[in-house]
Structures are given as C-alpha cells and as structure tokens.
PDB file of C-alpha atoms and ligand atoms in Angstrom:
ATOM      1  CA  UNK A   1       0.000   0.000   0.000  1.00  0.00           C
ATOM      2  CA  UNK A   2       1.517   3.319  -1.116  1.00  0.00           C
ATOM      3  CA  UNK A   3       2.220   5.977   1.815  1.00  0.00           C
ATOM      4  CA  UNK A   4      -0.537   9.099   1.283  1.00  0.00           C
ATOM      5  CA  UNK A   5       1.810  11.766   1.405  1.00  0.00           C
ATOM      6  CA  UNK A   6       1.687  15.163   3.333  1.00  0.00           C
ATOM      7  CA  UNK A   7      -1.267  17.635   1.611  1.00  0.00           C
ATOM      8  CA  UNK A   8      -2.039  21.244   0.787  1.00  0.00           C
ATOM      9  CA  UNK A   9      -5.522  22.237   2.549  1.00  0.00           C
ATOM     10  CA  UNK A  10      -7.216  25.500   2.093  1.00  0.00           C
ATOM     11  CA  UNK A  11      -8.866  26.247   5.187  1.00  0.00           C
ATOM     12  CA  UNK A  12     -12.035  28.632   5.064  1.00  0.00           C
ATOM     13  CA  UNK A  13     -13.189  28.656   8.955  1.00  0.00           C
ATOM     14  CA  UNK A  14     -15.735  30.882  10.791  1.00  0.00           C
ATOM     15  CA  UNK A  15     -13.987  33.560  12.950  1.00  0.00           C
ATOM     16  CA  UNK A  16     -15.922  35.396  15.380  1.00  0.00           C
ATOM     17  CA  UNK A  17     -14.742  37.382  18.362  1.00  0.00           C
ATOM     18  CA  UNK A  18     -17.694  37.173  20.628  1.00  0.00           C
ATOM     19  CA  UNK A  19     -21.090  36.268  20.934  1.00  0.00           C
ATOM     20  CA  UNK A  20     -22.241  39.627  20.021  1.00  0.00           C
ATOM     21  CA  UNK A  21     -19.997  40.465  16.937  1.00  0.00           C
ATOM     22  CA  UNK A  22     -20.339  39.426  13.553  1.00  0.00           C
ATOM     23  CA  UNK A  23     -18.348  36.411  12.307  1.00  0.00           C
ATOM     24  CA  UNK A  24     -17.075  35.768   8.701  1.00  0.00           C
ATOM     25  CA  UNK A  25     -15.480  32.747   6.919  1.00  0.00           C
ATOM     26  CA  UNK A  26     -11.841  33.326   6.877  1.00  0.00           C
ATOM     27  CA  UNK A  27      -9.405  31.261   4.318  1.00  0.00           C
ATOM     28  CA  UNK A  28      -6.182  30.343   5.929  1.00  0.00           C
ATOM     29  CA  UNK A  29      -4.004  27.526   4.188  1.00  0.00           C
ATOM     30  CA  UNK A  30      -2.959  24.675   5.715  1.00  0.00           C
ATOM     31  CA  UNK A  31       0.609  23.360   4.232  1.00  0.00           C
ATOM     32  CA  UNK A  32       2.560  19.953   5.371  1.00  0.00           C
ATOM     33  CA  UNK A  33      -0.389  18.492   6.658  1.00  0.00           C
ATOM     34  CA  UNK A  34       0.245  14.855   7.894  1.00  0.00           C
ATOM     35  CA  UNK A  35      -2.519  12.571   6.511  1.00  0.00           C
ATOM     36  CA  UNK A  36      -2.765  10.891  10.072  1.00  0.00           C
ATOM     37  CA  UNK A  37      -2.978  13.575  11.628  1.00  0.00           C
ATOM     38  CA  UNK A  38      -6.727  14.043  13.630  1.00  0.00           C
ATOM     39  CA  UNK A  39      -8.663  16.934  12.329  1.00  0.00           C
ATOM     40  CA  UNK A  40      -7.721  18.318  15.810  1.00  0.00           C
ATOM     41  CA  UNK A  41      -4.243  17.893  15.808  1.00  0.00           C
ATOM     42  CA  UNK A  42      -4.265  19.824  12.071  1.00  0.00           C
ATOM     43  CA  UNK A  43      -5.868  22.765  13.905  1.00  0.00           C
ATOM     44  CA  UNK A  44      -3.293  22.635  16.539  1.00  0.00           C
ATOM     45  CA  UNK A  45      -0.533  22.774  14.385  1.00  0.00           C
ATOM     46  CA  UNK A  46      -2.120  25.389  12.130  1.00  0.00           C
ATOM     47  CA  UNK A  47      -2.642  27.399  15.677  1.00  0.00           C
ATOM     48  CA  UNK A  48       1.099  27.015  16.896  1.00  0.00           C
ATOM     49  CA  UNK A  49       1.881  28.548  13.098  1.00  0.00           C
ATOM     50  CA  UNK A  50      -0.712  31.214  13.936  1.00  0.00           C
ATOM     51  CA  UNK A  51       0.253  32.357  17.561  1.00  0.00           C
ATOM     52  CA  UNK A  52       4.657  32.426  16.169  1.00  0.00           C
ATOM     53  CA  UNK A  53       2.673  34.948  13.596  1.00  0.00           C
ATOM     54  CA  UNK A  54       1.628  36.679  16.301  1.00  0.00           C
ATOM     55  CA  UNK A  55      -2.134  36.019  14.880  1.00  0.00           C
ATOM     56  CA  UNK A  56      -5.313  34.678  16.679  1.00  0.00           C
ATOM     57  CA  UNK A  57      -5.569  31.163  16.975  1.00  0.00           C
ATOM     58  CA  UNK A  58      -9.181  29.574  16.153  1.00  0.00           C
ATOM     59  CA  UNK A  59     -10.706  28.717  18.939  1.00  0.00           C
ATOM     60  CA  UNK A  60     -12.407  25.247  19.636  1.00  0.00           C
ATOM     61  CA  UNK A  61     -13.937  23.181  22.316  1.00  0.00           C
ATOM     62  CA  UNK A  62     -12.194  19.322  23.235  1.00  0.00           C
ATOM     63  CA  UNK A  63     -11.406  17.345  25.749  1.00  0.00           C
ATOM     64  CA  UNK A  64     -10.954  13.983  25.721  1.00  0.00           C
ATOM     65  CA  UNK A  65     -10.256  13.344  22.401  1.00  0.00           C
ATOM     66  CA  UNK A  66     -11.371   9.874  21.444  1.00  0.00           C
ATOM     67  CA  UNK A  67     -15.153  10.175  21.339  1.00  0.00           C
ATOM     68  CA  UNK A  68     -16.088   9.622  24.600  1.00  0.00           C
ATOM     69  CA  UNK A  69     -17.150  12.842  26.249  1.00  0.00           C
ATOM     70  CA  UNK A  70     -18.425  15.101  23.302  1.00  0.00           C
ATOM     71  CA  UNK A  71     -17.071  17.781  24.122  1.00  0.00           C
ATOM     72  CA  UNK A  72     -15.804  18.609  20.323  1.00  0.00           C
ATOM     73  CA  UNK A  73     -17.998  19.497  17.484  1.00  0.00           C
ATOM     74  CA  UNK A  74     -18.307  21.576  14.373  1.00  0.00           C
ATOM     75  CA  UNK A  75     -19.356  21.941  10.581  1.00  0.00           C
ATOM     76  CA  UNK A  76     -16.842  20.535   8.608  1.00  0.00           C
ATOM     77  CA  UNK A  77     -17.885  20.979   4.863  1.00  0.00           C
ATOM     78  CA  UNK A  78     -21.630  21.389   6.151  1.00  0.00           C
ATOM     79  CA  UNK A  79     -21.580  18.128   8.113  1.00  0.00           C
ATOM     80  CA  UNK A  80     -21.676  17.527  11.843  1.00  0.00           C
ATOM     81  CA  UNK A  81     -18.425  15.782  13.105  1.00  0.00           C
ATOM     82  CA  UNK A  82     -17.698  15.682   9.089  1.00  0.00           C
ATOM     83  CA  UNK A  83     -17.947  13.076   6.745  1.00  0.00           C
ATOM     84  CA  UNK A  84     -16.915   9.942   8.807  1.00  0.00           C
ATOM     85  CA  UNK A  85     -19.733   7.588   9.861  1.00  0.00           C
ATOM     86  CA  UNK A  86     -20.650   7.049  13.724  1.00  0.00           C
ATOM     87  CA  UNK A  87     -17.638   9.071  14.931  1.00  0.00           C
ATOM     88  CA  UNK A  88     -16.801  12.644  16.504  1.00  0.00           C
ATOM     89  CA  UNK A  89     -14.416  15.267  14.903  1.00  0.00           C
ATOM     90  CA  UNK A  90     -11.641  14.382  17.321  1.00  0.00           C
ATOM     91  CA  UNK A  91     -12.070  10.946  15.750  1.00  0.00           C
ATOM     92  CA  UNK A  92     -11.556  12.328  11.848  1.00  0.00           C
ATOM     93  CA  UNK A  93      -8.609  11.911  10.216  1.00  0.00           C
ATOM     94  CA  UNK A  94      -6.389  13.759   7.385  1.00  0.00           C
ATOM     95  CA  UNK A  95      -6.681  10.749   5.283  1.00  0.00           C
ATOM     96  CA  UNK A  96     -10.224  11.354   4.653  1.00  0.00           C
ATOM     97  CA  UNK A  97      -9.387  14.541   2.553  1.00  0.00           C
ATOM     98  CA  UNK A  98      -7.319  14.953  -0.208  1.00  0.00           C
ATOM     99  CA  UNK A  99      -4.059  17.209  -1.631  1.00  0.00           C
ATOM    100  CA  UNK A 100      -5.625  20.531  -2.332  1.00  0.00           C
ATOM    101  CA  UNK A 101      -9.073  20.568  -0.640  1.00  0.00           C
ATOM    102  CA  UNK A 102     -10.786  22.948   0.341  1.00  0.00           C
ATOM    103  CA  UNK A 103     -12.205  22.684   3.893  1.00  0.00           C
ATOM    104  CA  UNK A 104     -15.274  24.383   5.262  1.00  0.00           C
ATOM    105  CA  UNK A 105     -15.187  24.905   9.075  1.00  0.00           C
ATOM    106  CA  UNK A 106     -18.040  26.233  10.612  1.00  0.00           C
ATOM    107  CA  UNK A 107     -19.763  26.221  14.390  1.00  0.00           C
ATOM    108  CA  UNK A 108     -22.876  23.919  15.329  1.00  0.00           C
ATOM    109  CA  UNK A 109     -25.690  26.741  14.745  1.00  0.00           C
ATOM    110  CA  UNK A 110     -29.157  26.589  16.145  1.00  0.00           C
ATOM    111  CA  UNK A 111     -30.908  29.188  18.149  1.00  0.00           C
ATOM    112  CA  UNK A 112     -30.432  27.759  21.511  1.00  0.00           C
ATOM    113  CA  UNK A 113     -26.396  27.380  20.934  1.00  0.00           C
ATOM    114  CA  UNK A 114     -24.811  30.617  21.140  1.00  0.00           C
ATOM    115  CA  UNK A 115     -21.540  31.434  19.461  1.00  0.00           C
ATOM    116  CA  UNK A 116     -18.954  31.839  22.147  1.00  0.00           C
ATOM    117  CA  UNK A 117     -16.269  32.472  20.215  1.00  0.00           C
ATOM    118  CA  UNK A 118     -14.428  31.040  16.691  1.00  0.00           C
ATOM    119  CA  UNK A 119     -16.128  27.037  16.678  1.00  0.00           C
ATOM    120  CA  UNK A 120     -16.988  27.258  20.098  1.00  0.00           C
ATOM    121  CA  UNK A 121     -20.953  27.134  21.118  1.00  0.00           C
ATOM    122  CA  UNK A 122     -22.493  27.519  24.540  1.00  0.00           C
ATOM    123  CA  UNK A 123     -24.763  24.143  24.909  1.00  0.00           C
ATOM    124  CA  UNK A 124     -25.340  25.006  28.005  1.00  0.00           C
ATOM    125  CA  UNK A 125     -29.034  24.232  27.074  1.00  0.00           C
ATOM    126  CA  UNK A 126     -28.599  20.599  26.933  1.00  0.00           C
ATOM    127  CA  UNK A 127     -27.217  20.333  30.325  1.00  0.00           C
ATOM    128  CA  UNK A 128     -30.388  22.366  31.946  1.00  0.00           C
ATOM    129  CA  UNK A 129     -32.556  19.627  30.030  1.00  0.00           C
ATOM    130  CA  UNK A 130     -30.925  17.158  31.557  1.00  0.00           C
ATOM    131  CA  UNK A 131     -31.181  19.334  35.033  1.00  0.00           C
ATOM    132  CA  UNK A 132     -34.894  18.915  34.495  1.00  0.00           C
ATOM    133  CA  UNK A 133     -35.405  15.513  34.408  1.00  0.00           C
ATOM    134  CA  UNK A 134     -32.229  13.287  33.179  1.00  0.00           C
ATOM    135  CA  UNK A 135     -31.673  11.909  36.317  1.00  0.00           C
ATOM    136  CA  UNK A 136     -33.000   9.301  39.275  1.00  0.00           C
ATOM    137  CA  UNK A 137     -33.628  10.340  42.445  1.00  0.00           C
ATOM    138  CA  UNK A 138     -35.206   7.327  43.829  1.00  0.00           C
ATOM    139  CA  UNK A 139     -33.432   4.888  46.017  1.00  0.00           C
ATOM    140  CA  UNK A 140     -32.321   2.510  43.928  1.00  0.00           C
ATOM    141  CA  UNK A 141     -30.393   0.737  47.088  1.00  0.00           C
ATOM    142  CA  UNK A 142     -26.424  -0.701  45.940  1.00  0.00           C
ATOM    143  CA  UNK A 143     -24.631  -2.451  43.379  1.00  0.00           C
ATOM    144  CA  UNK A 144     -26.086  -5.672  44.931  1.00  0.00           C
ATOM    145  CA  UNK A 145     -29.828  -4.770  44.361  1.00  0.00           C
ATOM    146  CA  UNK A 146     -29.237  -3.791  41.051  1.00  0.00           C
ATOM    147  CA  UNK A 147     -27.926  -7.138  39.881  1.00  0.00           C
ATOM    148  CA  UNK A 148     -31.052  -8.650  41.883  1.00  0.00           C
ATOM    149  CA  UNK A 149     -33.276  -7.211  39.484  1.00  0.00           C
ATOM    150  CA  UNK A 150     -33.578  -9.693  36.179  1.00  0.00           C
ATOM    151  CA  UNK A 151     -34.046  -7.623  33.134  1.00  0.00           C
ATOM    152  CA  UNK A 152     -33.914  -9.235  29.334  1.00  0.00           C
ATOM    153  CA  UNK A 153     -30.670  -8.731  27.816  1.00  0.00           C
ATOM    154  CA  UNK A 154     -32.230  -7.197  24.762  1.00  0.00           C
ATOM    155  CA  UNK A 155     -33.507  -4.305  27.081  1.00  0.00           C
ATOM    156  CA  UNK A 156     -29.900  -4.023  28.650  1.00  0.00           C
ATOM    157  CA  UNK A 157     -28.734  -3.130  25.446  1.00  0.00           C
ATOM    158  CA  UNK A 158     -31.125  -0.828  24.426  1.00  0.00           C
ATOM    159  CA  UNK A 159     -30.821   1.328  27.382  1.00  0.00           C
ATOM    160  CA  UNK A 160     -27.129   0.724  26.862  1.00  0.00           C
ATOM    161  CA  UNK A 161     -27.621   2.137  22.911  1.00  0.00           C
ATOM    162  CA  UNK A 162     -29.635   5.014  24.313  1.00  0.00           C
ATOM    163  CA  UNK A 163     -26.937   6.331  26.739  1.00  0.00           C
ATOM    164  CA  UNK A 164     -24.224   5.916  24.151  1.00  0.00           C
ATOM    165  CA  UNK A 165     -25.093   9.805  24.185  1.00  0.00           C
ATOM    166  CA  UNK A 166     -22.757  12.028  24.371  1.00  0.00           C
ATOM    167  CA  UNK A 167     -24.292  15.491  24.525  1.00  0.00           C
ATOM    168  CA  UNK A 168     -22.629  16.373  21.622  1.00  0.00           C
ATOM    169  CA  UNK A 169     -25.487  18.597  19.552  1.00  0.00           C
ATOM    170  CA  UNK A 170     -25.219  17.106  16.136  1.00  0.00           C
ATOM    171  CA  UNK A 171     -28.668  16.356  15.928  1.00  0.00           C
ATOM    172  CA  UNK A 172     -29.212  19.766  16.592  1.00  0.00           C
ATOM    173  CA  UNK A 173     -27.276  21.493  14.631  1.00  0.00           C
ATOM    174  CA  UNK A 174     -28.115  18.781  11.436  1.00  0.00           C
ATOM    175  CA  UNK A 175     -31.777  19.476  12.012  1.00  0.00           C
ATOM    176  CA  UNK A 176     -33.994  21.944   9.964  1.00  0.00           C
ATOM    177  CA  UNK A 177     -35.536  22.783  13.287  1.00  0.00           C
ATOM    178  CA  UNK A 178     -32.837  22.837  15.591  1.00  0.00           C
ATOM    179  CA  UNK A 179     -34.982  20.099  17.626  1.00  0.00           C
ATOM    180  CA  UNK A 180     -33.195  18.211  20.642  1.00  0.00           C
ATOM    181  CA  UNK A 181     -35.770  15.896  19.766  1.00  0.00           C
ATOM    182  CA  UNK A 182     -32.968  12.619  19.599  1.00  0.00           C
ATOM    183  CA  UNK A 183     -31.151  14.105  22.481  1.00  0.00           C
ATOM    184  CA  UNK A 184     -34.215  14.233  24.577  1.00  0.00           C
ATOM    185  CA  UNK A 185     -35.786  10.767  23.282  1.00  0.00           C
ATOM    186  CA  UNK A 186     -32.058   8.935  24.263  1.00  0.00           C
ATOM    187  CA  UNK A 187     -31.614  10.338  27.712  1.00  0.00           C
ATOM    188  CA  UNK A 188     -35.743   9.676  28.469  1.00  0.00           C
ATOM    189  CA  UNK A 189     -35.084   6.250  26.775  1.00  0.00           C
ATOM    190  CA  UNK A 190     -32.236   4.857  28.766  1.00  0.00           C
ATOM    191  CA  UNK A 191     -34.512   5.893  31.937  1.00  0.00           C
ATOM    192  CA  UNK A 192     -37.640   4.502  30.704  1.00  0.00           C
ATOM    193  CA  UNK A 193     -36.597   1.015  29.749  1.00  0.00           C
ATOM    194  CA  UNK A 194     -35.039   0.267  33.053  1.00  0.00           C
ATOM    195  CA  UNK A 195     -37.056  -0.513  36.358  1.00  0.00           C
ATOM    196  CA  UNK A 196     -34.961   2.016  38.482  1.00  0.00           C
ATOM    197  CA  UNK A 197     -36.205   4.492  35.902  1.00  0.00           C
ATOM    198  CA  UNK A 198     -40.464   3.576  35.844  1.00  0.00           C
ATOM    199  CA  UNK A 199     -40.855   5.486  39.037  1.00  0.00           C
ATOM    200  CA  UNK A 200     -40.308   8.980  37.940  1.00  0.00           C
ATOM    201  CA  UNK A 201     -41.033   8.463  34.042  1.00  0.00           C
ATOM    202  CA  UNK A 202     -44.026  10.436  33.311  1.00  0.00           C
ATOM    203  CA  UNK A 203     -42.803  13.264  35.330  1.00  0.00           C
ATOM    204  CA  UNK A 204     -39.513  13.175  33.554  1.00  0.00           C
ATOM    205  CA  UNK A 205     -40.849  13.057  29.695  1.00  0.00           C
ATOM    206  CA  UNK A 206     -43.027  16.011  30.880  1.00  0.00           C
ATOM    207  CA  UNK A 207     -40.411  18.254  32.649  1.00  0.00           C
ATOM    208  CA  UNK A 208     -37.432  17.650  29.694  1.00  0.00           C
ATOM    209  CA  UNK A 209     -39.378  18.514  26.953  1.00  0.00           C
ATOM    210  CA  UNK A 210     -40.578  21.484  29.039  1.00  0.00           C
ATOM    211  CA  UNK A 211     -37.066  22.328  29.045  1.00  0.00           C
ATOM    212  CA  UNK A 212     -36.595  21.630  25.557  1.00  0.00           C
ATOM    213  CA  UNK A 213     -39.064  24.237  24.293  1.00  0.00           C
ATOM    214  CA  UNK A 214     -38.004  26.631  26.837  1.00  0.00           C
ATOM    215  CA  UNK A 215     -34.515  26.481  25.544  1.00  0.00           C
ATOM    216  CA  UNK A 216     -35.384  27.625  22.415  1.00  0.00           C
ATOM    217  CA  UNK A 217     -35.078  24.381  20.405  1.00  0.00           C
ATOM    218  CA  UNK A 218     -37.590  23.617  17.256  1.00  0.00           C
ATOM    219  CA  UNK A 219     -40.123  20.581  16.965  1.00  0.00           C
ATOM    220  CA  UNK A 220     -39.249  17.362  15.648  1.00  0.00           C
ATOM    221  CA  UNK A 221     -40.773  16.400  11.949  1.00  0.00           C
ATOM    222  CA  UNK A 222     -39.364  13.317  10.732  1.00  0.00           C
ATOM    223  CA  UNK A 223     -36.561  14.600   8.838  1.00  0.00           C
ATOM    224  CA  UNK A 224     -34.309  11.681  10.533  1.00  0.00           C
ATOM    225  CA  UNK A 225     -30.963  13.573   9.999  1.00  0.00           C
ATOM    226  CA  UNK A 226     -30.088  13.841  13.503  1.00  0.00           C
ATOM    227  CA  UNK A 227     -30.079   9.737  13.097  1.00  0.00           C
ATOM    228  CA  UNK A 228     -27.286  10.300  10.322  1.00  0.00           C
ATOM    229  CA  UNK A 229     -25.136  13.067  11.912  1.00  0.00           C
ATOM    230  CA  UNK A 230     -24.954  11.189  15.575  1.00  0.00           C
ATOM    231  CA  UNK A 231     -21.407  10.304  16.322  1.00  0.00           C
ATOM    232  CA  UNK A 232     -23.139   7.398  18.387  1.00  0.00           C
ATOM    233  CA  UNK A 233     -25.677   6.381  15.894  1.00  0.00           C
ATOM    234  CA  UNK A 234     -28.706   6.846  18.392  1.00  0.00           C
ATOM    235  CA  UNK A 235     -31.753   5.533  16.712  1.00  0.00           C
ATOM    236  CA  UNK A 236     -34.501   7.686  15.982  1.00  0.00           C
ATOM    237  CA  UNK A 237     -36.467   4.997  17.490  1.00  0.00           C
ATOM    238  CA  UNK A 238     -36.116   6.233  20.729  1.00  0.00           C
ATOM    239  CA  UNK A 239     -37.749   9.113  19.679  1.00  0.00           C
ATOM    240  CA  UNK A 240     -41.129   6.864  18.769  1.00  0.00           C
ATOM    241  CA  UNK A 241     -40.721   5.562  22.395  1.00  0.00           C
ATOM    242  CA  UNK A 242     -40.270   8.976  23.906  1.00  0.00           C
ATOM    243  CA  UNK A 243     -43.887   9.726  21.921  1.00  0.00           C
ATOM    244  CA  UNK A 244     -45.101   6.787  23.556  1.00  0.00           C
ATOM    245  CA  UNK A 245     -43.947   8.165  26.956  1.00  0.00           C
ATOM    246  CA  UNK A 246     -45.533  11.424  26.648  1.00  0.00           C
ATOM    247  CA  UNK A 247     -48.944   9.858  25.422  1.00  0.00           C
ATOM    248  CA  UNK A 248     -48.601   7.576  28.886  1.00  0.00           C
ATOM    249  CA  UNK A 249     -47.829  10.325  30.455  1.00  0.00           C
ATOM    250  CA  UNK A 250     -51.082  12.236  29.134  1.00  0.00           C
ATOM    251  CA  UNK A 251     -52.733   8.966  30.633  1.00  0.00           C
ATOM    252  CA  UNK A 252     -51.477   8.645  34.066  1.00  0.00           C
ATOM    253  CA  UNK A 253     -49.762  11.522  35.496  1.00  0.00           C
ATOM    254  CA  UNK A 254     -51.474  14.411  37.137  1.00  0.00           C
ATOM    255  CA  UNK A 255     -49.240  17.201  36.018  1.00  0.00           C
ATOM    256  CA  UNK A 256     -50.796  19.839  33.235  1.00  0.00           C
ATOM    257  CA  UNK A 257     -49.505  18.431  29.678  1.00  0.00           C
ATOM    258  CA  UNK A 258     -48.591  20.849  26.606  1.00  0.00           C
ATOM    259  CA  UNK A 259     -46.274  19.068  24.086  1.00  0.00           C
ATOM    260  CA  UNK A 260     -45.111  21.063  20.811  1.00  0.00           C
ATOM    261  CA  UNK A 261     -42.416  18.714  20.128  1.00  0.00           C
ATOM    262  CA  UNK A 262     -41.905  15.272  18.560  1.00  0.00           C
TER     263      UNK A 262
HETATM  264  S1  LIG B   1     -28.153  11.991  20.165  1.00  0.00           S
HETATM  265 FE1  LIG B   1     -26.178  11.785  19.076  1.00  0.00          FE
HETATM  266  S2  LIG B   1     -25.910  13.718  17.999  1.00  0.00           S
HETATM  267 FE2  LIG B   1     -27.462  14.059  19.571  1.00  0.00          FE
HETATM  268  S3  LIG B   1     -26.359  14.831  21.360  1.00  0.00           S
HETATM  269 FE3  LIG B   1     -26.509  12.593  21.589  1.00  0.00          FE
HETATM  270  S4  LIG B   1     -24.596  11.798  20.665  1.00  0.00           S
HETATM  271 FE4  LIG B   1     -24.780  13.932  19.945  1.00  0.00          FE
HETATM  272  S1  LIG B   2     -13.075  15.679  22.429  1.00  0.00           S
HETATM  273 FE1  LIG B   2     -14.291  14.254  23.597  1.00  0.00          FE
HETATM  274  S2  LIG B   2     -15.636  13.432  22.104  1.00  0.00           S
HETATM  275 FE2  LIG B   2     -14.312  14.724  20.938  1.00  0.00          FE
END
C-alpha cells in the first residue's frame, strides 16, 4: 500500500470574536499536513503557526479526544463531526481529505447554541434539560440490588444504545428545526426502559421537553438527519418511544400536559 503523502488544505473557517460580533469565513491555508494527523491535531498545528505569527488562533472546544465525552464538534464541509460515519471530529482523520481541498469549518448553529467564540458554542441548554429531568432520584439501594433485578438482555442493550449519548449537539445542529428531539428521546429512553427508571417516568418526559421548548429548540418532523449526523448512531427509534412516553404520560400523570415537540 503506497504511503498518502503530506497535503495542501485550504482552510475557510468561521472567525468570530464574541457572541455579540459578527463572524465571517476566513481562508487560511494549511501546508505539510500529515494525513494521520486528527482533524484536531491539524488545527493545533495550524494554531502554533498562527500564535509564532503573532495572529489569533481559532478557537475550539475538546477534551478527551477519542469520542467519549463530546465535548468537540463543528461543521466541517456542512456536516456535523464531518464526513466519517458514527464518529466525533476528534475521531476524523487527514486521510479522509485529499491534496488541495478545500475545507469548510463552521460552528454547530441553532438558536439555543450561542456562538462563544471562533467554533466554540455555549450548549449550556442541553445540560439544563438534563437538570430537568435526566436523572434518578429514587433509592435505587447498591450495586447488589441492582444485579437482583432480572431484566432481558435485549432491554440491557437498548438502554445501553440510548446512553451511548454524548451530549454532543449534532442532531441539533443537522436538524432543519434545531430540535433536541434525539437528544431528549435517548436520555428519556435509557430511563424509561429500566425498572430504576419507571418510578419517575411520566414526570420526567413532561419536565425535559418542558425544558426543551423553553430552551429555544424547534419541533421534531421526521426529517431523521439527527439519526445520520450522531457520532453514536442513536436511533430515531427512541424518539417513537419517547412519543409513547408522553402519550402515557397524558394517561397517568397528574401534572398539566402541553407538548409542541416530537
Ligand atoms: S443523540 Fe447523538 S448527535 Fe445528539 S447529542 Fe446525543 S450523541 Fe450527539
Ligand atoms: S473531544 Fe471528547 S468526544 Fe471529541
């Protein structure tokens, strides 16, 4: 197998000072780029060459780096996370491009994710759904209970698909509405399907999507490109089972009901 050698990329990449300024694409090349490089790691070297230029560096939000925490995320060419399936930009690689491409870089938008600065976004949204009813606050006793509790290994891993989540935003930002819709439907799913979950279900469906039109977020309509643009690949059909939570809801829980979403 021949060795890809290093490439030429034309970089054109939102820069924006501040949440209240106007941004702009700006086109800044990219030269002895190693193909195995991470997307990442290009943008730090292209920053070192920026600050010894005594010029701003582009700003972006990581952490861990390997897809775990989701942390990262931008535009890249008008995708979310780019063009690699089921993985996160820090997991995107040089080798996916070619010599003399051209690169578009741009910030998740949606209404509800604010430009900080450069690629950075305040999703600060997504944490105050899950601050409205992500959570468990029964006593669901140790370890040791836990295990006592049979549950059908198919269910396991459905919860376990559902919390594969990362709170990254590319649903949003990949949806015509800006909907948290598959956001919403993963984190009420991995609840739901579990018996430490039932207790505080209906309350939960109600108070997160509560959150989720407070926030700012659109309605879901079946577009199913938040499916595609997940780093995780979180099924959209959590969001059919987060319906079916909200209609139970409607049902059985005592709390007033107004649902614009899903
Ligand atoms: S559902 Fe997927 S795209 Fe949406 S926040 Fe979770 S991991 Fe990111
Ligand atoms: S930096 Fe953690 S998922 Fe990308």
């Amino acid at each position: 197998m021949s060795e890809q050698k290093n490439m030429s990329i034309t970089l054109k990449v939102w820069r924006q000072k501040g949440p209240k300024e106007r941004g702009r694409l700006e086109t800044i090349p990219a030269e002895d780029v190693d193909p195995n490089m991470s997307f990442l790691e290009m943008l730090d070297a292209l920053n070192e060459k920026l600050i010894l230029e005594d010029k701003e560096p582009i700003e972006f939000d990581n952490d861990c780096r390997e897809g775990i925490c989701g942390t990262c995320g931008a535009m890249v060419n008008g995708i979310p996370h780019g063009q690699g399936k089921g993985m996160t930009i820090c997991q995107l690689h040089m080798r996916a491009f070619n010599d003399g491409d051209t690169i578009v870089v741009e910030p998740f938008r949606a209404r509800a994710f604010k430009v900080i600065k450069d690629l950075i976004v305040d999703r600060c949204a997504l944490d105050k759904i899950i601050q409205a009813g992500g959570y468990i606050s029964v006593n669901t006793g140790g370890a040791a209970d836990a295990n006592a509790i049979p549950i059908a290994q198919e269910t396991v891993e459905e919860a376990m698909d559902a919390a594969a989540c990362v709170g990254c935003g590319a649903c949003v930002a990949s949806c015509p509405n800006a909907s948290a819709m598959l956001f919403v439907s993963a984190k009420v799913s991995q609840f739901a399907l579990l018996p430490q979950g039932r207790p505080e279900a209906y309350t939960r469906v109600l108070a997160m999507l509560k959150e989720m039109d407070n926030c700012g977020f659109g309605n879901c309509t079946n577009h199913r490109v938040c499916e595609s643009a997940c780093p995780k690949e979180v099924s959209i059909i959590h969001i059919a089972r987060f319906n079916r939570e909200f209609l139970k809801a409607g049902l059985f829980s005592r709390l007033p009901i107004k649902k614009s979403g899903g």
